[in-house]
Amino acid sequence: MVDQQKLNSLRGRMAPILELESLLFSDSDLTRFLVAYQWDVDEAQLAIMHYVKWRKQSPNYGVSNVDSITSSTVVEEIKSGKAYVLPETTPAGLPIITCHAKLHHPNQEGYDKDQNTRFIIYTMERAINSMATNVSQVCVIIDLDDLSLDNVDYDFTKRLIYLMTKVYPERMGLCLLLKAPPLFSVAWSAIRPWLNEVTQNKIHFCDTPQDLFKFVPNHLLPASLGGAHPWVYQPQSLLGPVP
């Protein structure tokens, strides 16, 4: 239930700042921050001001500002195939971000933490930009098949949680963990305390693709997730033609 009085109050406080920074914030965006901060207008205002500074005023992750993050700044991450936005949405219209944990190699020579962080933002922004006007959340599917210790990255996990809670609050509507191996139970025991109860309740373990299909029908998912959709990830579609 939307508290219209608090929404109006937050809108009135933030309008001059958002206009100054040329940022468009819908009532849905304002509501996301209010929900994330239990409808505390003061806390939501501080969080949005932090977001504005993060996006517009501070150098971030090896680029001048967040808005300058494009495919050309995340080339190696795109080529890796570790994450992408699917062409279909969930039945509720949520864009689907798919991540393959086995393709994340934080200990590999040449791994660039800043580029990896830019890639998280790039992927989130692509999903957000694809949303229908009545949709404000995404579905994240994390494929944990063949996960090894070489793929476990607590620093990355902390950065991801920071971005999803402080920068993109209430953007994640559903998170599906596919084929989690026994190894992941150790990682999960460390990660879970970092998540609030609301976020924890959005996360579901799927042992098989059939479990996944209970949330997203198989005809909407590609073969990489055990689905029947013919789509195949093509990095070059994001990078453009090779010169």
mmCIF file of C-alpha atoms in Angstrom:
data_model
loop_
_atom_site.group_PDB
_atom_site.id
_atom_site.type_symbol
_atom_site.label_atom_id
_atom_site.label_comp_id
_atom_site.label_asym_id
_atom_site.label_seq_id
_atom_site.Cartn_x
_atom_site.Cartn_y
_atom_site.Cartn_z
ATOM 1 C CA MET A 1 0.000 0.000 0.000
ATOM 2 C CA VAL A 2 1.478 3.340 -1.071
ATOM 3 C CA ASP A 3 1.561 6.061 1.594
ATOM 4 C CA GLN A 4 0.644 8.970 -0.678
ATOM 5 C CA GLN A 5 1.480 11.610 1.911
ATOM 6 C CA LYS A 6 5.018 10.347 2.351
ATOM 7 C CA LEU A 7 5.431 9.903 -1.391
ATOM 8 C CA ASN A 8 4.323 13.504 -1.963
ATOM 9 C CA SER A 9 6.700 14.700 0.746
ATOM 10 C CA LEU A 10 9.665 12.896 -0.778
ATOM 11 C CA ARG A 11 8.789 14.105 -4.267
ATOM 12 C CA GLY A 12 8.667 17.702 -3.054
ATOM 13 C CA ARG A 13 12.037 17.420 -1.313
ATOM 14 C CA MET A 14 13.838 15.767 -4.218
ATOM 15 C CA ALA A 15 12.336 17.603 -7.210
ATOM 16 C CA PRO A 16 14.842 20.532 -7.248
ATOM 17 C CA ILE A 17 17.871 18.225 -6.925
ATOM 18 C CA LEU A 18 16.670 15.757 -9.539
ATOM 19 C CA GLU A 19 15.871 18.584 -11.930
ATOM 20 C CA LEU A 20 19.302 20.112 -11.380
ATOM 21 C CA GLU A 21 20.985 16.797 -12.190
ATOM 22 C CA SER A 22 18.625 16.075 -15.119
ATOM 23 C CA LEU A 23 17.495 12.823 -13.559
ATOM 24 C CA LEU A 24 14.034 11.467 -14.214
ATOM 25 C CA PHE A 25 12.520 9.838 -11.129
ATOM 26 C CA SER A 26 9.014 8.422 -11.416
ATOM 27 C CA ASP A 27 6.703 7.839 -8.465
ATOM 28 C CA SER A 28 7.648 4.167 -8.830
ATOM 29 C CA ASP A 29 11.323 5.060 -8.360
ATOM 30 C CA LEU A 30 10.581 7.167 -5.293
ATOM 31 C CA THR A 31 8.416 4.381 -3.887
ATOM 32 C CA ARG A 32 11.246 1.863 -4.291
ATOM 33 C CA PHE A 33 13.451 3.941 -2.014
ATOM 34 C CA LEU A 34 10.631 4.480 0.483
ATOM 35 C CA VAL A 35 9.922 0.758 0.639
ATOM 36 C CA ALA A 36 13.634 -0.037 1.025
ATOM 37 C CA TYR A 37 13.819 2.323 4.015
ATOM 38 C CA GLN A 38 10.533 1.290 5.637
ATOM 39 C CA TRP A 39 8.765 4.483 4.508
ATOM 40 C CA ASP A 40 11.165 6.707 6.447
ATOM 41 C CA VAL A 41 11.143 9.850 4.286
ATOM 42 C CA ASP A 42 14.372 11.233 5.786
ATOM 43 C CA GLU A 43 16.282 7.992 5.181
ATOM 44 C CA ALA A 44 14.863 7.628 1.678
ATOM 45 C CA GLN A 45 15.899 11.204 0.881
ATOM 46 C CA LEU A 46 19.464 10.557 2.052
ATOM 47 C CA ALA A 47 19.582 7.360 0.011
ATOM 48 C CA ILE A 48 18.428 9.129 -3.162
ATOM 49 C CA MET A 49 20.964 11.908 -2.626
ATOM 50 C CA HIS A 50 23.651 9.227 -2.312
ATOM 51 C CA TYR A 51 22.372 7.691 -5.544
ATOM 52 C CA VAL A 52 22.513 11.050 -7.344
ATOM 53 C CA LYS A 53 26.102 11.609 -6.210
ATOM 54 C CA TRP A 54 27.031 8.043 -7.183
ATOM 55 C CA ARG A 55 25.546 8.438 -10.633
ATOM 56 C CA LYS A 56 26.400 11.997 -11.600
ATOM 57 C CA GLN A 57 29.068 13.580 -9.448
ATOM 58 C CA SER A 58 31.722 11.058 -8.474
ATOM 59 C CA PRO A 59 34.267 9.220 -10.633
ATOM 60 C CA ASN A 60 33.371 5.539 -10.478
ATOM 61 C CA TYR A 61 35.095 2.307 -11.406
ATOM 62 C CA GLY A 62 37.592 3.686 -13.889
ATOM 63 C CA VAL A 63 35.161 5.932 -15.784
ATOM 64 C CA SER A 64 34.267 9.606 -15.364
ATOM 65 C CA ASN A 65 30.723 8.812 -14.254
ATOM 66 C CA VAL A 66 28.236 5.996 -14.300
ATOM 67 C CA ASP A 67 26.393 7.325 -17.356
ATOM 68 C CA SER A 68 29.547 6.856 -19.425
ATOM 69 C CA ILE A 69 29.467 3.075 -18.936
ATOM 70 C CA THR A 70 28.832 1.522 -22.348
ATOM 71 C CA SER A 71 29.604 -1.780 -24.039
ATOM 72 C CA SER A 72 33.014 -0.387 -25.023
ATOM 73 C CA THR A 73 33.963 -0.128 -21.320
ATOM 74 C CA VAL A 74 33.074 -3.764 -20.532
ATOM 75 C CA VAL A 75 34.310 -5.610 -23.618
ATOM 76 C CA GLU A 76 36.063 -8.501 -21.860
ATOM 77 C CA GLU A 77 33.139 -9.091 -19.517
ATOM 78 C CA ILE A 78 30.689 -9.185 -22.432
ATOM 79 C CA LYS A 79 32.933 -11.648 -24.275
ATOM 80 C CA SER A 80 33.064 -13.928 -21.219
ATOM 81 C CA GLY A 81 29.369 -14.768 -21.472
ATOM 82 C CA LYS A 82 29.080 -14.778 -17.690
ATOM 83 C CA ALA A 83 25.919 -12.642 -17.634
ATOM 84 C CA TYR A 84 23.318 -11.297 -20.026
ATOM 85 C CA VAL A 85 19.733 -10.097 -20.290
ATOM 86 C CA LEU A 86 17.385 -12.597 -21.913
ATOM 87 C CA PRO A 87 15.105 -11.518 -24.770
ATOM 88 C CA GLU A 88 12.007 -12.762 -22.915
ATOM 89 C CA THR A 89 10.566 -11.685 -19.565
ATOM 90 C CA THR A 90 8.901 -13.604 -16.762
ATOM 91 C CA PRO A 91 5.105 -14.025 -17.051
ATOM 92 C CA ALA A 92 4.834 -10.963 -14.764
ATOM 93 C CA GLY A 93 6.965 -8.939 -17.190
ATOM 94 C CA LEU A 94 10.218 -8.861 -15.202
ATOM 95 C CA PRO A 95 13.367 -8.709 -17.366
ATOM 96 C CA ILE A 96 15.532 -11.760 -16.747
ATOM 97 C CA ILE A 97 19.242 -11.404 -16.001
ATOM 98 C CA THR A 98 21.131 -14.680 -16.265
ATOM 99 C CA CYS A 99 24.524 -15.265 -14.621
ATOM 100 C CA HIS A 100 26.796 -18.296 -15.044
ATOM 101 C CA ALA A 101 29.020 -18.429 -11.963
ATOM 102 C CA LYS A 102 31.497 -20.903 -13.473
ATOM 103 C CA LEU A 103 32.557 -18.236 -15.991
ATOM 104 C CA HIS A 104 33.633 -15.782 -13.280
ATOM 105 C CA HIS A 105 37.413 -16.049 -12.718
ATOM 106 C CA PRO A 106 38.567 -13.442 -10.182
ATOM 107 C CA ASN A 107 42.019 -15.026 -9.800
ATOM 108 C CA GLN A 108 42.761 -15.107 -13.515
ATOM 109 C CA GLU A 109 45.587 -12.932 -14.789
ATOM 110 C CA GLY A 110 44.233 -9.695 -16.197
ATOM 111 C CA TYR A 111 40.994 -9.789 -14.188
ATOM 112 C CA ASP A 112 39.795 -6.199 -13.804
ATOM 113 C CA LYS A 113 37.663 -5.554 -10.720
ATOM 114 C CA ASP A 114 36.592 -2.140 -11.977
ATOM 115 C CA GLN A 115 35.475 -3.557 -15.331
ATOM 116 C CA ASN A 116 33.584 -6.301 -13.506
ATOM 117 C CA THR A 117 31.773 -3.681 -11.410
ATOM 118 C CA ARG A 118 31.001 -1.645 -14.533
ATOM 119 C CA PHE A 119 29.572 -4.808 -16.070
ATOM 120 C CA ILE A 120 27.151 -5.300 -13.181
ATOM 121 C CA ILE A 121 25.905 -1.746 -13.723
ATOM 122 C CA TYR A 122 25.835 -2.129 -17.513
ATOM 123 C CA THR A 123 23.752 -5.298 -17.252
ATOM 124 C CA MET A 124 21.358 -3.805 -14.702
ATOM 125 C CA GLU A 125 20.868 -0.690 -16.815
ATOM 126 C CA ARG A 126 20.127 -2.783 -19.914
ATOM 127 C CA ALA A 127 17.486 -4.710 -17.969
ATOM 128 C CA ILE A 128 15.962 -1.525 -16.536
ATOM 129 C CA ASN A 129 15.854 0.151 -19.942
ATOM 130 C CA SER A 130 13.960 -2.832 -21.344
ATOM 131 C CA MET A 131 11.212 -2.649 -18.701
ATOM 132 C CA ALA A 132 7.623 -1.941 -19.594
ATOM 133 C CA THR A 133 6.248 1.200 -17.943
ATOM 134 C CA ASN A 134 4.393 -0.789 -15.279
ATOM 135 C CA VAL A 135 7.436 -2.883 -14.290
ATOM 136 C CA SER A 136 10.130 -1.816 -11.830
ATOM 137 C CA GLN A 137 11.897 -5.059 -10.866
ATOM 138 C CA VAL A 138 14.082 -7.740 -12.433
ATOM 139 C CA CYS A 139 14.395 -11.487 -12.097
ATOM 140 C CA VAL A 140 17.949 -12.774 -11.594
ATOM 141 C CA ILE A 141 18.820 -16.378 -12.405
ATOM 142 C CA ILE A 142 22.216 -17.503 -11.123
ATOM 143 C CA ASP A 143 23.418 -20.758 -12.654
ATOM 144 C CA LEU A 144 25.697 -22.413 -10.099
ATOM 145 C CA ASP A 145 26.334 -25.599 -12.067
ATOM 146 C CA ASP A 146 30.021 -26.623 -12.003
ATOM 147 C CA LEU A 147 30.857 -23.930 -9.432
ATOM 148 C CA SER A 148 34.374 -24.312 -8.014
ATOM 149 C CA LEU A 149 36.475 -22.518 -5.432
ATOM 150 C CA ASP A 150 38.149 -20.617 -8.271
ATOM 151 C CA ASN A 151 34.808 -18.927 -8.983
ATOM 152 C CA VAL A 152 33.981 -17.910 -5.395
ATOM 153 C CA ASP A 153 34.548 -14.178 -4.935
ATOM 154 C CA TYR A 154 33.412 -12.592 -1.670
ATOM 155 C CA ASP A 155 34.674 -9.164 -2.717
ATOM 156 C CA PHE A 156 32.482 -9.309 -5.828
ATOM 157 C CA THR A 157 29.538 -10.478 -3.720
ATOM 158 C CA LYS A 158 29.922 -7.522 -1.360
ATOM 159 C CA ARG A 159 30.050 -5.104 -4.299
ATOM 160 C CA LEU A 160 26.975 -6.727 -5.836
ATOM 161 C CA ILE A 161 25.007 -6.511 -2.585
ATOM 162 C CA TYR A 162 26.043 -2.877 -2.141
ATOM 163 C CA LEU A 163 24.841 -1.988 -5.626
ATOM 164 C CA MET A 164 21.571 -3.881 -5.290
ATOM 165 C CA THR A 165 20.729 -2.439 -1.871
ATOM 166 C CA LYS A 166 22.125 1.104 -2.006
ATOM 167 C CA VAL A 167 21.969 1.957 -5.697
ATOM 168 C CA TYR A 168 19.211 -0.271 -7.040
ATOM 169 C CA PRO A 169 16.985 -0.792 -3.976
ATOM 170 C CA GLU A 170 13.925 -2.968 -4.557
ATOM 171 C CA ARG A 171 14.980 -3.642 -8.138
ATOM 172 C CA MET A 172 15.313 -7.387 -7.530
ATOM 173 C CA GLY A 173 11.891 -8.966 -7.485
ATOM 174 C CA LEU A 174 13.028 -12.575 -7.736
ATOM 175 C CA CYS A 175 16.349 -14.434 -7.520
ATOM 176 C CA LEU A 176 16.620 -18.068 -8.576
ATOM 177 C CA LEU A 177 19.720 -20.107 -7.705
ATOM 178 C CA LEU A 178 20.036 -23.043 -10.079
ATOM 179 C CA LYS A 179 21.926 -26.272 -9.309
ATOM 180 C CA ALA A 180 23.734 -25.045 -6.192
ATOM 181 C CA PRO A 181 26.480 -27.586 -5.357
ATOM 182 C CA PRO A 182 27.403 -28.566 -1.773
ATOM 183 C CA LEU A 183 30.283 -26.078 -1.977
ATOM 184 C CA PHE A 184 27.788 -23.218 -2.212
ATOM 185 C CA SER A 185 26.298 -24.002 1.200
ATOM 186 C CA VAL A 186 29.515 -22.735 2.777
ATOM 187 C CA ALA A 187 29.429 -19.538 0.721
ATOM 188 C CA TRP A 188 25.709 -19.082 1.397
ATOM 189 C CA SER A 189 26.244 -19.288 5.155
ATOM 190 C CA ALA A 190 28.625 -16.322 4.836
ATOM 191 C CA ILE A 191 26.487 -14.354 2.368
ATOM 192 C CA ARG A 192 23.069 -14.783 3.978
ATOM 193 C CA PRO A 193 23.724 -12.548 7.038
ATOM 194 C CA TRP A 194 24.522 -9.662 4.656
ATOM 195 C CA LEU A 195 20.957 -9.797 3.295
ATOM 196 C CA ASN A 196 17.874 -8.474 5.039
ATOM 197 C CA GLU A 197 14.860 -10.711 5.544
ATOM 198 C CA VAL A 198 12.892 -9.157 2.673
ATOM 199 C CA THR A 199 15.720 -9.911 0.233
ATOM 200 C CA GLN A 200 16.220 -13.425 1.590
ATOM 201 C CA ASN A 201 12.554 -14.181 0.952
ATOM 202 C CA LYS A 202 13.002 -13.309 -2.746
ATOM 203 C CA ILE A 203 15.681 -15.985 -3.174
ATOM 204 C CA HIS A 204 14.740 -19.535 -4.153
ATOM 205 C CA PHE A 205 16.940 -22.585 -4.678
ATOM 206 C CA CYS A 206 16.185 -24.637 -7.788
ATOM 207 C CA ASP A 207 17.888 -28.027 -7.860
ATOM 208 C CA THR A 208 16.848 -28.789 -11.436
ATOM 209 C CA PRO A 209 15.626 -26.876 -14.499
ATOM 210 C CA GLN A 210 12.184 -28.281 -13.720
ATOM 211 C CA ASP A 211 12.260 -26.412 -10.398
ATOM 212 C CA LEU A 212 13.241 -23.284 -12.325
ATOM 213 C CA PHE A 213 10.292 -23.710 -14.683
ATOM 214 C CA LYS A 214 7.900 -23.338 -11.740
ATOM 215 C CA PHE A 215 8.911 -19.670 -11.689
ATOM 216 C CA VAL A 216 9.743 -19.089 -15.374
ATOM 217 C CA PRO A 217 8.225 -21.460 -17.999
ATOM 218 C CA ASN A 218 10.743 -23.393 -20.076
ATOM 219 C CA HIS A 219 9.609 -21.841 -23.380
ATOM 220 C CA LEU A 220 10.915 -18.483 -22.089
ATOM 221 C CA LEU A 221 14.371 -19.815 -21.162
ATOM 222 C CA PRO A 222 17.278 -20.773 -23.476
ATOM 223 C CA ALA A 223 19.061 -24.115 -23.603
ATOM 224 C CA SER A 224 21.842 -22.703 -21.380
ATOM 225 C CA LEU A 225 19.291 -22.907 -18.546
ATOM 226 C CA GLY A 226 17.666 -26.124 -19.701
ATOM 227 C CA GLY A 227 14.845 -24.331 -21.493
ATOM 228 C CA ALA A 228 13.325 -24.647 -24.958
ATOM 229 C CA HIS A 229 13.764 -21.106 -26.281
ATOM 230 C CA PRO A 230 16.011 -21.070 -29.395
ATOM 231 C CA TRP A 231 17.851 -17.870 -28.433
ATOM 232 C CA VAL A 232 21.632 -18.156 -27.996
ATOM 233 C CA TYR A 233 23.826 -15.481 -26.419
ATOM 234 C CA GLN A 234 25.945 -13.697 -29.027
ATOM 235 C CA PRO A 235 28.503 -11.256 -27.506
ATOM 236 C CA GLN A 236 29.025 -9.540 -30.851
ATOM 237 C CA SER A 237 25.419 -8.357 -30.838
ATOM 238 C CA LEU A 238 26.390 -6.029 -27.986
ATOM 239 C CA LEU A 239 29.848 -5.122 -29.256
ATOM 240 C CA GLY A 240 28.995 -4.413 -32.885
ATOM 241 C CA PRO A 241 30.774 -5.636 -36.012
ATOM 242 C CA VAL A 242 34.451 -6.482 -35.867
ATOM 243 C CA PRO A 243 36.402 -3.770 -37.781
#
